[in-house]
Short mmCIF file of N, CA and C in Angstrom, two decimals:
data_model
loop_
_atom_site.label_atom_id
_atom_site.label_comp_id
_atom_site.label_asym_id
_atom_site.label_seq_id
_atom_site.Cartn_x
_atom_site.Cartn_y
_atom_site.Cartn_z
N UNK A 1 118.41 110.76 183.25
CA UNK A 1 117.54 109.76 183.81
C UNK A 1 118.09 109.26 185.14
N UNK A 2 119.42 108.88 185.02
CA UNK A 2 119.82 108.44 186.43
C UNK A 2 120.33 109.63 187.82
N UNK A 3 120.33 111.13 187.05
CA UNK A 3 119.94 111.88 188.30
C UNK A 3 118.49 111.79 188.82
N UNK A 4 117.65 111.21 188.01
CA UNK A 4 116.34 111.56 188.46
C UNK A 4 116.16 110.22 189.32
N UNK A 5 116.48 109.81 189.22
CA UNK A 5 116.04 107.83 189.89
C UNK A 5 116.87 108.81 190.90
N UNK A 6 118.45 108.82 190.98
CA UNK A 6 119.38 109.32 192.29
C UNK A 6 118.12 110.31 193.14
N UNK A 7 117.78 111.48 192.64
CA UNK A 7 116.99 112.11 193.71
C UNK A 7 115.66 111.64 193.88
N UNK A 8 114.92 110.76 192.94
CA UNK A 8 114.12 109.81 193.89
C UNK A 8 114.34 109.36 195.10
N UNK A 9 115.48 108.67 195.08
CA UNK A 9 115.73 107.47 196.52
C UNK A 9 116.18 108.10 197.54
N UNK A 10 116.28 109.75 197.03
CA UNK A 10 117.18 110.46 198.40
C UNK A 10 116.27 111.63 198.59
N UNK A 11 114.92 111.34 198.05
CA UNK A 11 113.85 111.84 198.69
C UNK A 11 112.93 112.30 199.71
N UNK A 12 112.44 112.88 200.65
CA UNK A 12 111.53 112.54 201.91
C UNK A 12 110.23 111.01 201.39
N UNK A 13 110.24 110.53 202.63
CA UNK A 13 109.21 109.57 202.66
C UNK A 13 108.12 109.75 201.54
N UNK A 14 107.56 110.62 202.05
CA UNK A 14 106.18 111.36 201.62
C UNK A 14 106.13 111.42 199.86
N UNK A 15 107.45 111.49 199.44
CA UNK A 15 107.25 111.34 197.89
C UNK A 15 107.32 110.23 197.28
N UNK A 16 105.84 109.85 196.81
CA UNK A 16 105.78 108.89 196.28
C UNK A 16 106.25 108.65 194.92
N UNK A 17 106.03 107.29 193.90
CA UNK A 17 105.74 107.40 192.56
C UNK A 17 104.42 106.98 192.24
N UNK A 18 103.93 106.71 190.97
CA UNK A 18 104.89 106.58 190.08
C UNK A 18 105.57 108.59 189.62
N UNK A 19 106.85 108.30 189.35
CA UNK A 19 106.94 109.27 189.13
C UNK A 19 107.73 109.52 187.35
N UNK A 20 107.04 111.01 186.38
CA UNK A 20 107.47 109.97 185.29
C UNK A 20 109.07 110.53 184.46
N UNK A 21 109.97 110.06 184.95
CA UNK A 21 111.01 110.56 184.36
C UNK A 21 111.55 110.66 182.14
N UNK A 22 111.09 110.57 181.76
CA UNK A 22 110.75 110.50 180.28
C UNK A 22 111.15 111.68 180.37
N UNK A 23 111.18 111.77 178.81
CA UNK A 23 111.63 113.16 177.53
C UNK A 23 110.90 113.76 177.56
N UNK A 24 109.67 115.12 177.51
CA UNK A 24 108.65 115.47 177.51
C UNK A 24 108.59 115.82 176.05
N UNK A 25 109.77 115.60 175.16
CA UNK A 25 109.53 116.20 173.71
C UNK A 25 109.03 114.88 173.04
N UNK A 26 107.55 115.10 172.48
CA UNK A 26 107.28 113.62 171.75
C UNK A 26 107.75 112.99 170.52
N UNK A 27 107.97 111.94 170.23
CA UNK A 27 108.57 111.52 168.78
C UNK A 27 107.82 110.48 168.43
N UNK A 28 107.63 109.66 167.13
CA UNK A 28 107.30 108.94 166.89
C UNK A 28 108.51 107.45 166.97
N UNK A 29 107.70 106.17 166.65
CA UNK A 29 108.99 105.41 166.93
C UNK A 29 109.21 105.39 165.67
N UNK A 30 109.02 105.59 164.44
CA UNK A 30 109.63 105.66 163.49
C UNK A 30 110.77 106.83 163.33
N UNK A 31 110.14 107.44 163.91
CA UNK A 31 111.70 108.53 164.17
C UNK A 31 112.55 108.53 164.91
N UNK A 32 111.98 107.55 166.04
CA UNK A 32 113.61 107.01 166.69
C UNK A 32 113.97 106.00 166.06
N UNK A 33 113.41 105.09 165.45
CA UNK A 33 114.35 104.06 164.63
C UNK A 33 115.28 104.59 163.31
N UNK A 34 114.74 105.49 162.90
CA UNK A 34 115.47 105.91 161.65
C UNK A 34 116.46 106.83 162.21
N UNK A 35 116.33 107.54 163.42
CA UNK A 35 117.83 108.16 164.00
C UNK A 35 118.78 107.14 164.44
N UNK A 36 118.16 105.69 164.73
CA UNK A 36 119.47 104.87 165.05
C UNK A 36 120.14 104.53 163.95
N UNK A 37 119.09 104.19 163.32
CA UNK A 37 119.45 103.74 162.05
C UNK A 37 120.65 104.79 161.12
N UNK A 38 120.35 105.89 161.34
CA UNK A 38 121.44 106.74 161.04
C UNK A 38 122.55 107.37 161.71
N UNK A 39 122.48 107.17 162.65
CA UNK A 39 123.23 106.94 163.45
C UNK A 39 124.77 106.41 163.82
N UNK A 40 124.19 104.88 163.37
CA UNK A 40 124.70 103.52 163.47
C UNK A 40 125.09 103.26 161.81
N UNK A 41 124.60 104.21 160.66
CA UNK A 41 125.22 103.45 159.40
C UNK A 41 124.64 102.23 159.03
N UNK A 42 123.40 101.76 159.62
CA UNK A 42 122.75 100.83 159.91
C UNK A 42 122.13 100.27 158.02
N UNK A 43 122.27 99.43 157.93
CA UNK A 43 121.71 98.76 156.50
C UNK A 43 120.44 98.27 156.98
N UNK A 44 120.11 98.07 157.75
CA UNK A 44 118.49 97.24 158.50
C UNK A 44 117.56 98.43 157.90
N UNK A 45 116.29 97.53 157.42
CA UNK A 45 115.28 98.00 156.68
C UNK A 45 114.08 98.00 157.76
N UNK A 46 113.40 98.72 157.55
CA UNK A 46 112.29 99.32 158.40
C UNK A 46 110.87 98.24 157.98
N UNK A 47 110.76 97.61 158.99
CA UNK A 47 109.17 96.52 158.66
C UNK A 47 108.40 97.07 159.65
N UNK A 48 107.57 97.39 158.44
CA UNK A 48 105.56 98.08 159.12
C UNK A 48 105.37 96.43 159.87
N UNK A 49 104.33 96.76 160.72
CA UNK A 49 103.54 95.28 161.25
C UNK A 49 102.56 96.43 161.98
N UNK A 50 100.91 95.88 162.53
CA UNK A 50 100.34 96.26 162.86
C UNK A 50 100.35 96.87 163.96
N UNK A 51 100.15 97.43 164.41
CA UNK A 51 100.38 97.98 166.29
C UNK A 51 99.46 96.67 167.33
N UNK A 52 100.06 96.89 168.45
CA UNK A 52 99.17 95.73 169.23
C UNK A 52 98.41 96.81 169.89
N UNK A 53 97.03 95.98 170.06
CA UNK A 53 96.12 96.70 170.79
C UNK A 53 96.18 97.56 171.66
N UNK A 54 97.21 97.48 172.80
CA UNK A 54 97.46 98.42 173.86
C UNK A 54 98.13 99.31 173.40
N UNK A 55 98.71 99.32 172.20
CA UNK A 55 99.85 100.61 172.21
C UNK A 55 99.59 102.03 172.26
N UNK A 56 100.09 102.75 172.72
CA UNK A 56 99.93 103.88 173.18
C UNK A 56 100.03 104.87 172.18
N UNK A 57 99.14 105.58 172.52
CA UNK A 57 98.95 106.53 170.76
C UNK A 57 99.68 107.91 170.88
N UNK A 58 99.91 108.64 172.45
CA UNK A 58 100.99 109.41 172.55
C UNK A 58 102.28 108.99 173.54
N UNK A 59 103.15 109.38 173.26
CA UNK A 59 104.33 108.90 173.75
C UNK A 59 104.64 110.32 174.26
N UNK A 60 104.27 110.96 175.27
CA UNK A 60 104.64 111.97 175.84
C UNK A 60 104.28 112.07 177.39
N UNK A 61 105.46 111.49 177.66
CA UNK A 61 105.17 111.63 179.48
C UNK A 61 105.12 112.97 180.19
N UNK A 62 103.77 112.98 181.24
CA UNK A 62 104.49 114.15 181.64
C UNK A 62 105.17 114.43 182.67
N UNK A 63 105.88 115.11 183.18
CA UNK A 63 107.06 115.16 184.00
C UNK A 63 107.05 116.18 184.73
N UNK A 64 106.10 116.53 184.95
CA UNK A 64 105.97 117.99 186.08
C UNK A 64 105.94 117.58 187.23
N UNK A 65 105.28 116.59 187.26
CA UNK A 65 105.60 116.44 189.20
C UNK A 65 106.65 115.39 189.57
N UNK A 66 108.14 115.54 188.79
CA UNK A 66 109.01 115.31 188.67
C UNK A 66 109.97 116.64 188.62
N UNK A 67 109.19 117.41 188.56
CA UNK A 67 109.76 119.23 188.13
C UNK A 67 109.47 119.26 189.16
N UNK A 68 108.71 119.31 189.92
CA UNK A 68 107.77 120.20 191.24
C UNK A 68 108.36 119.29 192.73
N UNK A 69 108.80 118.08 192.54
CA UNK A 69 108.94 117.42 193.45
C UNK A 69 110.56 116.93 193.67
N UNK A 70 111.24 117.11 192.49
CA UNK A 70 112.51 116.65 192.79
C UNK A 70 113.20 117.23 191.99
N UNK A 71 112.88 118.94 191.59
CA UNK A 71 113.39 119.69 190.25
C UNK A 71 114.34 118.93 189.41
N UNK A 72 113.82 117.95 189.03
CA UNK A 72 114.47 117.45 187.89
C UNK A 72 113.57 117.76 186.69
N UNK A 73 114.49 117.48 185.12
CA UNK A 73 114.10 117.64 184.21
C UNK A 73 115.58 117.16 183.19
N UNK A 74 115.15 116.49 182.00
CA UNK A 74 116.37 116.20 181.19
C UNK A 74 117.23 116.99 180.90
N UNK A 75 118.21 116.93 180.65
CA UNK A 75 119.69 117.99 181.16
C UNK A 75 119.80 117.75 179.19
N UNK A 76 119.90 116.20 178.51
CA UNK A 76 120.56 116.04 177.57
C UNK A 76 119.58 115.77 176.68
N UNK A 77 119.10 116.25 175.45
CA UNK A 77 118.23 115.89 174.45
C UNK A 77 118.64 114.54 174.05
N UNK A 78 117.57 113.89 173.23
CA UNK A 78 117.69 112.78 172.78
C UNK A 78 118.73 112.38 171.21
N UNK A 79 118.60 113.04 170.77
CA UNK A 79 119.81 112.77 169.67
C UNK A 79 121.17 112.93 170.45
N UNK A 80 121.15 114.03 171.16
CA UNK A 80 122.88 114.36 171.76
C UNK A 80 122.77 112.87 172.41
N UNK A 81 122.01 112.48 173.16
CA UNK A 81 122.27 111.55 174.12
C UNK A 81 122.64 110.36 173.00
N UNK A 82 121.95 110.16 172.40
CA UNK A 82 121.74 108.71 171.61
C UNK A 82 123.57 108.71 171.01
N UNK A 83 123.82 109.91 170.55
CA UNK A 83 124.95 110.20 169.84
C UNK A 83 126.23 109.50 170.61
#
């Protein structure tokens, strides 16, 4: 993530954002909470509550004109990283 912000700012003018640096592999957030949760050895129990209206129903950014514009792309998966 922070090579991608780095070759943002050391960009030509002309490249704008938004630009979307994210994971392109989708997960649910229940599956990232239960990887912290295991993770971490964590005793914290998982509470349902409703979603708020805006929430976003896929969580998959896409990141190609982040590929195309500043060949970036995540170097480290998300469990290695979290790890």
């Amino acid at each position: 993530m922070i090579s991608g912000i780095v070759k943002l700012m050391g960009s030509d003018d002309e490249i704008t954002g938004p630009i979307n640096l994210g994971n392109p592999n989708e997960f649910s957030m229940l599956e990232l909470v239960a990887k912290i949760i295991e993770l971490t050895d964590s005793s914290s129990a998982l509470v349902n509550a409703p979603l708020p209206a805006d929430d976003p129903m896929q969580r998959q950014p896409d990141i190609s004109y982040a590929q195309q514009t500043l060949a970036w792309e995540p170097q480290i998966q998300l469990a290695e990283g979290m790890a």
